[in-house]
mmCIF file of C-alpha atoms and ligand atoms in Angstrom:
data_model
loop_
_atom_site.group_PDB
_atom_site.id
_atom_site.type_symbol
_atom_site.label_atom_id
_atom_site.label_comp_id
_atom_site.label_asym_id
_atom_site.label_seq_id
_atom_site.Cartn_x
_atom_site.Cartn_y
_atom_site.Cartn_z
ATOM 1 C CA MET C 1 137.849 150.426 104.366
ATOM 2 C CA LYS C 2 139.741 152.976 102.331
ATOM 3 C CA LYS C 3 142.827 154.506 103.545
ATOM 4 C CA LEU C 4 142.088 158.160 104.297
ATOM 5 C CA ILE C 5 145.123 160.876 103.171
ATOM 6 C CA ILE C 6 144.716 164.250 104.564
ATOM 7 C CA ALA C 7 146.664 166.891 103.071
ATOM 8 C CA ASN C 8 147.062 169.604 105.517
ATOM 9 C CA TRP C 9 148.281 172.664 103.621
ATOM 10 C CA LYS C 10 148.484 174.814 106.731
ATOM 11 C CA MET C 11 149.273 178.418 105.863
ATOM 12 C CA ASN C 12 150.677 177.691 102.398
ATOM 13 C CA PRO C 13 151.178 178.353 99.435
ATOM 14 C CA PRO C 14 151.751 182.163 99.880
ATOM 15 C CA THR C 15 149.532 183.173 96.772
ATOM 16 C CA LEU C 16 146.488 182.200 95.085
ATOM 17 C CA LYS C 17 148.404 180.944 91.640
ATOM 18 C CA LYS C 18 150.616 178.863 93.485
ATOM 19 C CA ALA C 19 147.463 177.457 95.478
ATOM 20 C CA LYS C 20 146.110 176.448 91.947
ATOM 21 C CA GLU C 21 149.179 175.421 90.528
ATOM 22 C CA LEU C 22 149.930 173.088 93.695
ATOM 23 C CA PHE C 23 146.157 171.643 93.584
ATOM 24 C CA SER C 24 146.328 171.072 89.934
ATOM 25 C CA ALA C 25 149.805 169.354 90.323
ATOM 26 C CA THR C 26 148.436 167.014 93.312
ATOM 27 C CA THR C 27 145.402 165.998 91.628
ATOM 28 C CA ASN C 28 145.603 166.304 88.289
ATOM 29 C CA TYR C 29 146.806 162.965 87.307
ATOM 30 C CA LYS C 30 144.870 159.311 86.997
ATOM 31 C CA LEU C 31 145.146 156.575 89.409
ATOM 32 C CA GLN C 32 142.977 153.559 89.427
ATOM 33 C CA ALA C 33 142.699 153.535 93.187
ATOM 34 C CA LYS C 34 140.714 151.361 95.044
ATOM 35 C CA ASN C 35 142.282 151.963 98.467
ATOM 36 C CA ALA C 36 142.964 155.496 99.021
ATOM 37 C CA GLU C 37 140.389 158.495 99.683
ATOM 38 C CA ILE C 38 142.267 162.026 99.514
ATOM 39 C CA VAL C 39 141.269 165.421 101.524
ATOM 40 C CA ILE C 40 143.063 168.506 100.566
ATOM 41 C CA VAL C 41 142.973 170.940 103.024
ATOM 42 C CA PRO C 42 144.001 174.807 102.089
ATOM 43 C CA PRO C 43 143.738 177.817 103.726
ATOM 44 C CA PHE C 44 140.201 179.261 103.704
ATOM 45 C CA ILE C 45 140.941 181.907 101.243
ATOM 46 C CA TYR C 46 141.683 179.543 98.617
ATOM 47 C CA LEU C 47 138.477 177.113 99.107
ATOM 48 C CA SER C 48 136.026 178.639 96.690
ATOM 49 C CA GLU C 49 138.574 178.724 93.780
ATOM 50 C CA LEU C 50 139.914 175.156 94.595
ATOM 51 C CA LEU C 51 136.344 174.040 94.571
ATOM 52 C CA LYS C 52 135.905 175.675 91.227
ATOM 53 C CA ILE C 53 138.706 173.488 89.716
ATOM 54 C CA LYS C 54 137.730 170.457 91.575
ATOM 55 C CA ASN C 55 134.320 170.761 90.217
ATOM 56 C CA SER C 56 134.840 171.540 86.486
ATOM 57 C CA PRO C 57 134.019 168.856 84.089
ATOM 58 C CA LYS C 58 137.623 169.164 82.615
ATOM 59 C CA GLN C 59 139.026 168.271 86.318
ATOM 60 C CA SER C 60 136.996 166.001 87.341
ATOM 61 C CA THR C 61 137.177 163.677 84.230
ATOM 62 C CA LEU C 62 141.283 163.973 84.723
ATOM 63 C CA ALA C 63 141.321 164.684 88.492
ATOM 64 C CA THR C 64 141.437 161.468 90.103
ATOM 65 C CA GLY C 65 140.585 158.498 88.473
ATOM 66 C CA GLN C 66 138.548 156.432 91.057
ATOM 67 C CA ILE C 67 140.296 158.098 93.928
ATOM 68 C CA LYS C 68 137.721 159.651 96.090
ATOM 69 C CA LEU C 69 138.940 163.460 96.476
ATOM 70 C CA LYS C 70 137.082 165.816 98.956
ATOM 71 C CA ILE C 71 138.009 169.331 100.235
ATOM 72 C CA GLY C 72 138.491 170.247 103.956
ATOM 73 C CA ALA C 73 138.696 173.091 106.137
ATOM 74 C CA GLN C 74 141.760 173.714 108.706
ATOM 75 C CA ASN C 75 139.517 175.289 111.068
ATOM 76 C CA ILE C 76 135.851 176.414 112.258
ATOM 77 C CA PHE C 77 134.121 178.542 114.413
ATOM 78 C CA TRP C 78 131.278 177.150 116.647
ATOM 79 C CA ALA C 79 128.551 179.710 115.824
ATOM 80 C CA THR C 80 126.399 179.753 112.682
ATOM 81 C CA GLU C 81 126.495 183.550 112.150
ATOM 82 C CA GLY C 82 126.980 186.747 114.011
ATOM 83 C CA ALA C 83 129.294 189.219 115.300
ATOM 84 C CA TYR C 84 132.382 186.880 115.633
ATOM 85 C CA THR C 85 135.176 189.138 113.611
ATOM 86 C CA GLY C 86 137.382 186.951 111.585
ATOM 87 C CA GLU C 87 135.401 183.552 112.327
ATOM 88 C CA ILE C 88 134.141 181.171 109.420
ATOM 89 C CA SER C 89 130.929 178.771 110.524
ATOM 90 C CA PRO C 90 130.352 175.429 109.520
ATOM 91 C CA LYS C 91 127.138 176.294 107.782
ATOM 92 C CA MET C 92 129.516 178.608 105.501
ATOM 93 C CA LEU C 93 131.794 175.940 104.773
ATOM 94 C CA LYS C 94 128.717 173.302 104.320
ATOM 95 C CA ASP C 95 127.312 176.087 101.694
ATOM 96 C CA LEU C 96 130.414 175.545 99.797
ATOM 97 C CA TYR C 97 130.646 172.134 99.508
ATOM 98 C CA VAL C 98 133.531 171.625 101.649
ATOM 99 C CA ASP C 99 132.954 168.085 103.443
ATOM 100 C CA TYR C 100 135.749 168.143 106.365
ATOM 101 C CA ALA C 101 136.979 169.901 109.022
ATOM 102 C CA ILE C 102 140.438 169.630 110.911
ATOM 103 C CA ILE C 103 139.678 170.521 114.684
ATOM 104 C CA GLY C 104 142.027 170.843 117.298
ATOM 105 C CA HIS C 105 144.873 170.900 115.474
ATOM 106 C CA SER C 106 148.113 171.396 117.810
ATOM 107 C CA GLU C 107 149.138 174.225 116.032
ATOM 108 C CA ARG C 108 145.766 176.007 116.579
ATOM 109 C CA ARG C 109 146.076 174.873 120.516
ATOM 110 C CA LYS C 110 149.292 176.443 120.621
ATOM 111 C CA TYR C 111 149.339 179.659 118.609
ATOM 112 C CA ALA C 112 145.517 180.619 118.919
ATOM 113 C CA ALA C 113 145.234 179.214 122.557
ATOM 114 C CA GLU C 114 142.326 176.868 121.627
ATOM 115 C CA THR C 115 141.354 175.115 124.544
ATOM 116 C CA ASP C 116 139.398 171.719 124.933
ATOM 117 C CA GLU C 117 136.473 173.232 125.910
ATOM 118 C CA MET C 118 136.379 175.576 122.647
ATOM 119 C CA ILE C 119 137.407 172.239 120.657
ATOM 120 C CA ASN C 120 134.226 170.714 122.047
ATOM 121 C CA LYS C 121 132.030 173.259 120.777
ATOM 122 C CA LYS C 122 133.555 173.384 117.409
ATOM 123 C CA VAL C 123 133.028 169.649 117.060
ATOM 124 C CA ILE C 124 129.712 169.504 118.365
ATOM 125 C CA ALA C 125 128.942 172.620 115.764
ATOM 126 C CA ALA C 126 130.653 170.858 113.062
ATOM 127 C CA LEU C 127 128.495 167.605 113.338
ATOM 128 C CA LYS C 128 125.145 169.742 113.508
ATOM 129 C CA GLU C 129 126.052 170.927 109.818
ATOM 130 C CA SER C 130 127.220 167.056 108.613
ATOM 131 C CA LEU C 131 130.536 168.218 108.510
ATOM 132 C CA LYS C 132 132.931 165.247 108.965
ATOM 133 C CA VAL C 133 135.341 165.934 111.701
ATOM 134 C CA ILE C 134 138.963 165.075 112.014
ATOM 135 C CA LEU C 135 139.721 165.740 115.229
ATOM 136 C CA CYS C 136 143.463 165.987 116.468
ATOM 137 C CA VAL C 137 144.962 164.847 119.662
ATOM 138 C CA GLY C 138 148.220 163.966 120.416
ATOM 139 C CA GLU C 139 150.911 164.668 123.353
ATOM 140 C CA PRO C 140 153.979 166.691 123.798
ATOM 141 C CA LEU C 141 157.307 165.699 124.142
ATOM 142 C CA GLU C 142 157.439 165.948 127.911
ATOM 143 C CA ILE C 143 154.515 163.444 128.449
ATOM 144 C CA ARG C 144 155.729 161.183 125.737
ATOM 145 C CA LYS C 145 159.452 160.854 127.576
ATOM 146 C CA LYS C 146 157.853 159.757 131.209
ATOM 147 C CA GLY C 147 156.588 156.594 128.808
ATOM 148 C CA LYS C 148 153.677 155.415 127.135
ATOM 149 C CA LYS C 149 151.234 154.932 129.826
ATOM 150 C CA ALA C 150 151.724 159.043 130.450
ATOM 151 C CA ALA C 151 150.786 159.628 126.864
ATOM 152 C CA MET C 152 148.157 157.520 126.497
ATOM 153 C CA ASN C 153 146.170 159.235 129.526
ATOM 154 C CA PHE C 154 147.479 162.561 127.954
ATOM 155 C CA VAL C 155 145.161 161.510 124.769
ATOM 156 C CA LYS C 156 142.499 159.939 126.803
ATOM 157 C CA ASN C 157 142.269 163.118 128.932
ATOM 158 C CA GLN C 158 141.918 165.268 125.492
ATOM 159 C CA LEU C 159 139.269 162.982 123.929
ATOM 160 C CA GLN C 160 137.290 163.228 127.521
ATOM 161 C CA LYS C 161 136.983 167.089 127.185
ATOM 162 C CA ASP C 162 137.097 167.316 123.285
ATOM 163 C CA LEU C 163 133.709 164.632 123.013
ATOM 164 C CA LYS C 164 132.365 165.862 126.012
ATOM 165 C CA GLY C 165 128.338 165.082 125.648
ATOM 166 C CA LEU C 166 129.020 162.875 122.415
ATOM 167 C CA LYS C 167 128.518 159.046 121.506
ATOM 168 C CA GLY C 168 126.849 156.633 119.503
ATOM 169 C CA LYS C 169 125.097 157.663 116.572
ATOM 170 C CA LEU C 170 126.465 161.517 116.871
ATOM 171 C CA LEU C 171 129.736 160.506 116.120
ATOM 172 C CA ASN C 172 129.376 157.359 114.261
ATOM 173 C CA ASN C 173 131.210 157.425 110.367
ATOM 174 C CA LYS C 174 131.226 161.392 111.138
ATOM 175 C CA LEU C 175 134.293 161.582 113.400
ATOM 176 C CA ILE C 176 137.776 160.636 112.460
ATOM 177 C CA ILE C 177 140.728 160.858 114.897
ATOM 178 C CA ALA C 178 144.160 162.082 113.945
ATOM 179 C CA TYR C 179 146.799 160.646 116.561
ATOM 180 C CA GLU C 180 149.507 163.519 115.981
ATOM 181 C CA PRO C 181 152.166 163.601 118.683
ATOM 182 C CA ILE C 182 153.482 167.004 118.867
ATOM 183 C CA TRP C 183 156.854 166.171 119.055
ATOM 184 C CA ALA C 184 156.363 164.647 115.325
ATOM 185 C CA ILE C 185 154.699 167.351 113.852
ATOM 186 C CA GLY C 186 156.994 169.109 111.387
ATOM 187 C CA THR C 187 160.186 167.874 112.882
ATOM 188 C CA GLY C 188 161.194 165.078 110.750
ATOM 189 C CA ILE C 189 160.991 163.105 113.192
ATOM 190 C CA SER C 190 158.114 160.867 113.117
ATOM 191 C CA ALA C 191 156.684 158.417 115.710
ATOM 192 C CA THR C 192 157.978 154.670 115.171
ATOM 193 C CA PRO C 193 154.954 152.594 113.174
ATOM 194 C CA GLU C 194 154.806 150.847 116.788
ATOM 195 C CA THR C 195 154.353 153.791 119.136
ATOM 196 C CA ALA C 196 151.756 154.879 116.321
ATOM 197 C CA LEU C 197 150.311 151.497 116.559
ATOM 198 C CA GLU C 198 149.703 151.059 120.373
ATOM 199 C CA THR C 199 148.488 154.186 120.600
ATOM 200 C CA ILE C 200 145.967 154.138 117.852
ATOM 201 C CA LYS C 201 145.032 150.783 119.274
ATOM 202 C CA TYR C 202 144.387 152.095 122.398
ATOM 203 C CA ILE C 203 142.496 155.236 121.137
ATOM 204 C CA LYS C 204 140.161 152.768 119.002
ATOM 205 C CA LYS C 205 139.428 150.616 122.237
ATOM 206 C CA LEU C 206 138.415 154.197 123.980
ATOM 207 C CA LEU C 207 136.284 155.166 121.183
ATOM 208 C CA ILE C 208 134.238 151.743 121.099
ATOM 209 C CA THR C 209 133.883 151.308 124.535
ATOM 210 C CA ASN C 210 133.390 155.030 125.833
ATOM 211 C CA TYR C 211 131.803 156.563 122.832
ATOM 212 C CA GLN C 212 130.052 154.044 121.532
ATOM 213 C CA LEU C 213 131.789 154.101 117.897
ATOM 214 C CA LEU C 214 131.015 151.161 115.741
ATOM 215 C CA THR C 215 133.892 151.637 113.224
ATOM 216 C CA PRO C 216 136.218 153.904 114.400
ATOM 217 C CA ARG C 217 138.582 155.739 112.189
ATOM 218 C CA VAL C 218 142.302 156.717 113.448
ATOM 219 C CA LEU C 219 145.050 158.177 111.280
ATOM 220 C CA TYR C 220 148.519 158.631 112.205
ATOM 221 C CA GLY C 221 150.079 162.466 111.659
ATOM 222 C CA GLY C 222 153.536 163.642 112.276
ATOM 223 C CA SER C 223 156.368 163.643 109.627
ATOM 224 C CA VAL C 224 154.772 161.641 107.373
ATOM 225 C CA ASP C 225 156.625 161.153 104.034
ATOM 226 C CA SER C 226 157.065 158.834 101.073
ATOM 227 C CA LYS C 227 159.671 156.718 102.680
ATOM 228 C CA ASN C 228 157.485 156.077 106.108
ATOM 229 C CA ILE C 229 154.158 155.708 104.954
ATOM 230 C CA LYS C 230 154.240 152.104 104.153
ATOM 231 C CA GLY C 231 155.333 151.103 107.628
ATOM 232 C CA PHE C 232 152.176 153.204 109.298
ATOM 233 C CA LEU C 233 149.734 152.182 106.529
ATOM 234 C CA GLN C 234 150.374 148.406 106.166
ATOM 235 C CA HIS C 235 148.963 148.207 109.983
ATOM 236 C CA ASN C 236 145.108 147.729 109.357
ATOM 237 C CA GLU C 237 144.427 149.714 112.289
ATOM 238 C CA ILE C 238 146.106 152.581 110.846
ATOM 239 C CA ASP C 239 143.262 154.150 108.535
ATOM 240 C CA GLY C 240 145.399 156.587 107.005
ATOM 241 C CA ALA C 241 147.648 159.470 107.342
ATOM 242 C CA LEU C 242 147.435 163.258 107.935
ATOM 243 C CA VAL C 243 150.061 164.935 105.764
ATOM 244 C CA GLY C 244 151.279 168.301 106.402
ATOM 245 C CA GLY C 245 155.043 169.486 104.917
ATOM 246 C CA ALA C 246 155.342 166.626 102.604
ATOM 247 C CA SER C 247 151.609 167.592 100.807
ATOM 248 C CA LEU C 248 153.409 171.128 99.793
ATOM 249 C CA ASN C 249 155.581 169.115 97.423
ATOM 250 C CA ALA C 250 153.107 167.718 94.718
ATOM 251 C CA LYS C 251 155.458 165.107 93.352
ATOM 252 C CA GLU C 252 155.932 163.825 97.154
ATOM 253 C CA PHE C 253 152.291 163.491 97.949
ATOM 254 C CA LYS C 254 151.448 161.572 94.683
ATOM 255 C CA LYS C 255 154.128 159.048 95.716
ATOM 256 C CA ILE C 256 152.370 158.810 99.011
ATOM 257 C CA VAL C 257 149.271 158.379 97.422
ATOM 258 C CA GLU C 258 150.295 155.781 95.204
ATOM 259 C CA LEU C 259 151.830 153.609 98.056
ATOM 260 C CA THR C 260 148.946 154.047 100.032
ATOM 261 C CA ASN C 261 146.883 152.511 97.005
ATOM 262 C CA LYS C 262 149.244 149.651 96.823
ATOM 263 C CA ILE C 263 148.521 148.558 100.247
ATOM 264 C CA ASN C 264 145.733 146.105 100.702
HETATM 265 C C1 PEP W 301 150.157 168.417 110.136
HETATM 266 O O1 PEP W 301 150.311 169.332 110.145
HETATM 267 O O2 PEP W 301 149.350 167.799 110.949
HETATM 268 C C2 PEP W 301 151.353 167.662 110.407
HETATM 269 C C3 PEP W 301 151.443 166.044 110.618
HETATM 270 O O3 PEP W 301 152.530 168.229 109.823
HETATM 271 P P1 PEP W 301 154.010 167.240 109.179
HETATM 272 O O4 PEP W 301 153.705 166.180 108.348
HETATM 273 O O5 PEP W 301 154.862 168.507 108.743
HETATM 274 O O6 PEP W 301 154.855 166.692 110.466
#
């Protein structure tokens, strides 16, 4: 299966002009890729304009060679429409041809006080609209310090709540998990490939046994860059990476994609 590289731009860049420039610089080169699928996840307000660029005839011939390029959203709300000031529904995103939604990112859990119960509603709503879900899970530093068993239990508990009521057909080929230890996000200190690997193997085991997923896809996220990407992706079990900071530098992101492309 192709490795999935997701560029989470977070609340960047600060203007539409810069967003268009970053998008073009990030996607506007030819790469005969066999092994990578890219998802760019900009702020909501840039989605329409970037989709226009992505779908323009000029861009689609230039854009990606054989790389699959998709667009995602950083969040969704669980209702379809109604009196929910400031929210965006999965149906609205689907209408724009957005394919993916990140749900449960630790920054939303922290700054927007998102609970596992809210995240569960969002996952269900996204799947109902056939959006592919990138569900983020991962432990804080104080839990990791207690050891790997504590970290794994933390993640298991998140999955239990976030995926409540879901299994099998409802999730197959629609759910992607991003294992993102909170202490590694935006810190410049990534997990070691060994730590990422053992946690991802554990998550996959859970997804197969408890959620009847046939081919679970689990990514690593947390201070990924062009220097460390190979260490993670050379393992078959790590299906890709969620890239934050490094995705804001088009040259760096291109290197990440190129290195991914070389991994068999
Ligand atoms: C993220 O946004 O999910 C992330 C992993 O960020 P960074 O790569 O900057 O650590």
